[in-house]
Coordinates of C-alpha atoms in Angstrom, one line a residue:
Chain P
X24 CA 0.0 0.0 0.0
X25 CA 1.2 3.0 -1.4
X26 CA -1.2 6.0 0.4
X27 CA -0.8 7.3 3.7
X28 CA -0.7 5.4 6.9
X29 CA -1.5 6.0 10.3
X30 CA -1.6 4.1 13.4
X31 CA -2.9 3.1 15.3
X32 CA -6.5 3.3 14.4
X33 CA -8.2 3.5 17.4
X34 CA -7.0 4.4 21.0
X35 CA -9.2 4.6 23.7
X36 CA -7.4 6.4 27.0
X37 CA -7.7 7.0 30.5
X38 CA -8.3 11.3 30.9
X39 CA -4.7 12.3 31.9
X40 CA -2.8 9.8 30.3
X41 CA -0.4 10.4 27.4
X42 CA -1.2 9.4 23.9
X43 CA 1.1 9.6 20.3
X44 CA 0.0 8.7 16.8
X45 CA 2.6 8.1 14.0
X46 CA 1.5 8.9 10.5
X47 CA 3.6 8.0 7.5
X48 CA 2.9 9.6 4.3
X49 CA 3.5 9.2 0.8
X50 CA 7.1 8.6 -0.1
X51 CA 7.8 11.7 -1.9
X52 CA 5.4 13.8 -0.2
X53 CA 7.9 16.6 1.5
X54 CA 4.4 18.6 3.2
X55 CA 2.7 16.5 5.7
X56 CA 0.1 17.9 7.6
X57 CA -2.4 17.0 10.7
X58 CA -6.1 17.7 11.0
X59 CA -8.5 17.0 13.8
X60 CA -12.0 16.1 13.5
X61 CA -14.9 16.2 16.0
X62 CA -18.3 14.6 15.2
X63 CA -20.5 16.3 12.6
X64 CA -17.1 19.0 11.8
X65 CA -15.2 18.6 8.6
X66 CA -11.2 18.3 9.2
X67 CA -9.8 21.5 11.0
X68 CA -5.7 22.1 10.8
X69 CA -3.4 21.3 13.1
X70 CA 0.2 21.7 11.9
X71 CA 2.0 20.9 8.8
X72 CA 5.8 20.3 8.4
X73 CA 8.0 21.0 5.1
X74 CA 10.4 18.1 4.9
X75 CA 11.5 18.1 8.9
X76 CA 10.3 21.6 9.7
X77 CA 7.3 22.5 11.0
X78 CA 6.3 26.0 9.7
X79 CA 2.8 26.4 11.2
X80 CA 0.5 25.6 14.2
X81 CA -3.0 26.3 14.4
X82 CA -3.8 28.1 17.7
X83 CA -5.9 24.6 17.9
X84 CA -2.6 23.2 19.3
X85 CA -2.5 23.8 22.5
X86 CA 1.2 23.3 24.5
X87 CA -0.4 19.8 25.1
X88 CA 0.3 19.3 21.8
X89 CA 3.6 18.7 20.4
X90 CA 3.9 17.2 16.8
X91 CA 7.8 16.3 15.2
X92 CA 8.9 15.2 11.8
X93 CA 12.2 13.5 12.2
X94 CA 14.9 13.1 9.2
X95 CA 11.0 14.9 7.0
X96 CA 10.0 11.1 6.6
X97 CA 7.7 9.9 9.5
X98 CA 5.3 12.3 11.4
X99 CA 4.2 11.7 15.5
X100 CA 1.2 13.8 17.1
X101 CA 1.8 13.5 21.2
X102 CA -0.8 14.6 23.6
X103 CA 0.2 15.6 27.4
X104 CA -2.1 15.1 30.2
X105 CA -5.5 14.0 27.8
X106 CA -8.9 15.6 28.0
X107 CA -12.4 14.2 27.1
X108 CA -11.9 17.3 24.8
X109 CA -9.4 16.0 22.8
X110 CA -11.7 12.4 21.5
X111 CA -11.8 13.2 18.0
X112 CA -10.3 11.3 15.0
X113 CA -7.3 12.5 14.2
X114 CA -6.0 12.8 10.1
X115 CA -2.6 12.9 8.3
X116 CA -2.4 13.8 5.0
X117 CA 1.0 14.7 2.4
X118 CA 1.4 16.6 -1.0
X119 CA 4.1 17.4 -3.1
X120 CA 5.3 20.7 -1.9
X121 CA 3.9 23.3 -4.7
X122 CA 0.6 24.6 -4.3
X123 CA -1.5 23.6 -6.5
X124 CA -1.2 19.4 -5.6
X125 CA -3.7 16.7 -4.8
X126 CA -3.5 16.5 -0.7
X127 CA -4.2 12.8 0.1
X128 CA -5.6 11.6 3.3
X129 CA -4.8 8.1 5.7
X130 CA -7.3 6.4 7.4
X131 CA -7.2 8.6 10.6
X132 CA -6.8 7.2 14.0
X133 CA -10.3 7.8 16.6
X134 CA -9.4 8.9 20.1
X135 CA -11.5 8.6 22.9
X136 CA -10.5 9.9 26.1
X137 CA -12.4 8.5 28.6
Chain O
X289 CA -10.9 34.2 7.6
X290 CA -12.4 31.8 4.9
X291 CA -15.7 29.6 5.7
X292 CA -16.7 26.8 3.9
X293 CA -20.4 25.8 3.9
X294 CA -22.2 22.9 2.1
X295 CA -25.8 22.6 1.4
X296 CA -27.5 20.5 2.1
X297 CA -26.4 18.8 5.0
X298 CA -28.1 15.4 4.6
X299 CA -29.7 14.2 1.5
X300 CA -31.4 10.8 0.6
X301 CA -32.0 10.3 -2.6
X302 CA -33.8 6.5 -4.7
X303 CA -31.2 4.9 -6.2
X304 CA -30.4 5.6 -9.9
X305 CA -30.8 9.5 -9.8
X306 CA -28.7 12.2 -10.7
X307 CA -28.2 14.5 -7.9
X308 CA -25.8 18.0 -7.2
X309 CA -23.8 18.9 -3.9
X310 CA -23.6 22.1 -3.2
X311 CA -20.4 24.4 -1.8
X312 CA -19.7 27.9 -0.9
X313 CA -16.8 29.7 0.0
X314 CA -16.2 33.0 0.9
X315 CA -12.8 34.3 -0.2
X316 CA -12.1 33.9 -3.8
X317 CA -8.6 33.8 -3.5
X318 CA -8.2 30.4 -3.9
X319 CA -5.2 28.1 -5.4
X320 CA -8.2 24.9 -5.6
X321 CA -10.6 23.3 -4.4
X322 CA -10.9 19.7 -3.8
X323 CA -13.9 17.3 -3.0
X324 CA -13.8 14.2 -1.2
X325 CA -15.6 11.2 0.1
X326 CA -15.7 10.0 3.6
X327 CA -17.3 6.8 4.9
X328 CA -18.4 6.5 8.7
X329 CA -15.1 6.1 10.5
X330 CA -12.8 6.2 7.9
X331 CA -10.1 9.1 6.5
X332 CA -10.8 11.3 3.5
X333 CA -10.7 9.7 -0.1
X334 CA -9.9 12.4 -3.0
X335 CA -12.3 12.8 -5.7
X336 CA -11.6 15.7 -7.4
X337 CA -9.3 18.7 -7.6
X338 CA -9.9 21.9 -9.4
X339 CA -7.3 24.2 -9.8
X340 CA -8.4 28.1 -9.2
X341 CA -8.1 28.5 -13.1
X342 CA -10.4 25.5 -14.3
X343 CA -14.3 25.6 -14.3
X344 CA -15.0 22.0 -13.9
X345 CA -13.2 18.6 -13.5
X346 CA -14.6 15.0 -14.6
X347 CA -14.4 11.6 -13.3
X348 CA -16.3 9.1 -14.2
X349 CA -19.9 9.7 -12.9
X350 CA -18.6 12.6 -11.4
X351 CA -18.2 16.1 -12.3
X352 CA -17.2 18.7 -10.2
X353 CA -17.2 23.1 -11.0
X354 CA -15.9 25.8 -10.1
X355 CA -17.3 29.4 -10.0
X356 CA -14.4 31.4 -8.0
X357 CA -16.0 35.2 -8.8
X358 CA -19.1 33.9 -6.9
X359 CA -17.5 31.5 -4.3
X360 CA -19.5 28.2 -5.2
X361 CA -18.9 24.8 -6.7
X362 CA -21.2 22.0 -7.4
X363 CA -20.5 18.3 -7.4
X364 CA -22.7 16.5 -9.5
X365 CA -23.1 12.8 -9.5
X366 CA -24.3 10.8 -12.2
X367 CA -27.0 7.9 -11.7
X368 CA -26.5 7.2 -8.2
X369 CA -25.9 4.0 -7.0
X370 CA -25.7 2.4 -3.2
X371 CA -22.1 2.7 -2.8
X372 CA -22.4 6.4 -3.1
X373 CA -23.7 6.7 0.4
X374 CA -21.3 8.6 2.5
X375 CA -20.0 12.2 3.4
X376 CA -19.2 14.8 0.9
X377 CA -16.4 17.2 2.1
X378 CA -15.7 20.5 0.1
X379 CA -11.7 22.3 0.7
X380 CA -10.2 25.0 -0.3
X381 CA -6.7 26.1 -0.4
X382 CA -6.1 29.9 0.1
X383 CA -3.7 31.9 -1.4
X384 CA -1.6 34.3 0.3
X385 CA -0.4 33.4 3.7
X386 CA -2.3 30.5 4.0
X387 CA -1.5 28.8 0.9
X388 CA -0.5 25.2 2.6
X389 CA -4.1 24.2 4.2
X390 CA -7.3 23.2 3.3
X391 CA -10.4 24.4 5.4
X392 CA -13.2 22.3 5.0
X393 CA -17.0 22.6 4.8
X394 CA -19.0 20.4 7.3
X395 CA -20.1 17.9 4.5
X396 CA -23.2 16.9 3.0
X397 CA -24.2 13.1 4.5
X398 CA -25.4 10.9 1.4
X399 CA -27.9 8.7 1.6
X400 CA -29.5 6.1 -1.3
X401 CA -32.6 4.5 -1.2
X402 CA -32.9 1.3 -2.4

């Protein structure tokens, strides 16, 4: 499978607890970005990362929220200290780093703090 | 700050019927806009992609345009059959300073009628 991948698909946590979801994207994809999305809501960014660098964060991301991009392959999302807040389902999706390119989606991974 | 909106937000249509999706945006300074599919619990699937400078885009029983002066495309979608049944998503990319994300409507929920 050649699309983008994320894992794991579901977590279900304990409020206070850390959680981290990996996303790997496209192979040639250098922009990699993270969306969350809450029941009934279409996808609202995150963060997205230009080979290892992260050039923006939504003020969504709260300093709970720490995202990295090691060696611009890999992506990990980390939560500190969950909150039934933060349940949502959580989406990864690469391009090709000029503007006008097809973003592609993984299958997302649904977090539920409880 | 752009909004996306999508009428309607649930539609069930018989099987077999040619039915249109409806977006709005409301800046038009857009790179694209892109429409995708989303099943119940699952991440985004692309559909189409029109670039700011196209008016429509085809695939298969879909066909997707693009009026940027007025802020609105259509999806339209050709002799429905069951396996349409899911969530439409409408994104645009902006241009300017936030030329890297998409910001999404809420969707339009599908529904076919056997």
């Amino acid at each position: 499978d050649t699309g983008v991948s994320q894992n794991p698909r579901h977590k279900i946590t304990k409020r206070g607890q850390n959680v981290t979801f990996r996303c790997d994207p496209i192979s040639e994809h250098n922009r990699l970005y993270w969306y969350r999305q809450t029941l009934g809501q279409g996808p609202e960014f995150l963060t997205y990362f230009q080979n290892e660098a992260q050039l923006e964060k939504s003020r969504l991301l709260s300093d709970r929220f720490s995202a990295e991009r090691p060696k611009g392959s890999f992506s990990t999302l980390e939560i500190q200290r969950t909150e039934q807040g933060d349940s949502a389902m959580y989406l990864c999706a690469s391009n090709v780093g000029t503007l006008n390119t097809e973003a592609f989606f993984g299958q997302g991974t649904r977090l539920t703090v409880v | 700050k752009q909004e996306v909106t999508q009428i309607p937000a649930a539609l069930s249509v018989p099987e077999g019927e040619n039915l249109v999706l409806n977006c709005s945006f409301t800046d038009s300074a857009i790179y694209n806009l892109q429409w995708f599919r989303q099943d119940p619990g699952k991440g985004l699937t692309s559909l189409l992609l029109i670039q700011s400078s196209q008016r429509e885009q085809t695939s298969g029983r879909l066909n997707a345009s693009l009026d940027k002066s007025s802020g609105r495309s259509t999806l339209y979608i050709a002799a429905s059959q069951p396996g349409d049944s899911a969530t439409y998503l409408c994104a645009v990319k902006g241009s300017g300073g936030s030329n890297y994300k998409l910001t999404f409507g809420k969707g339009t929920l599908l529904t076919m009628n056997p």
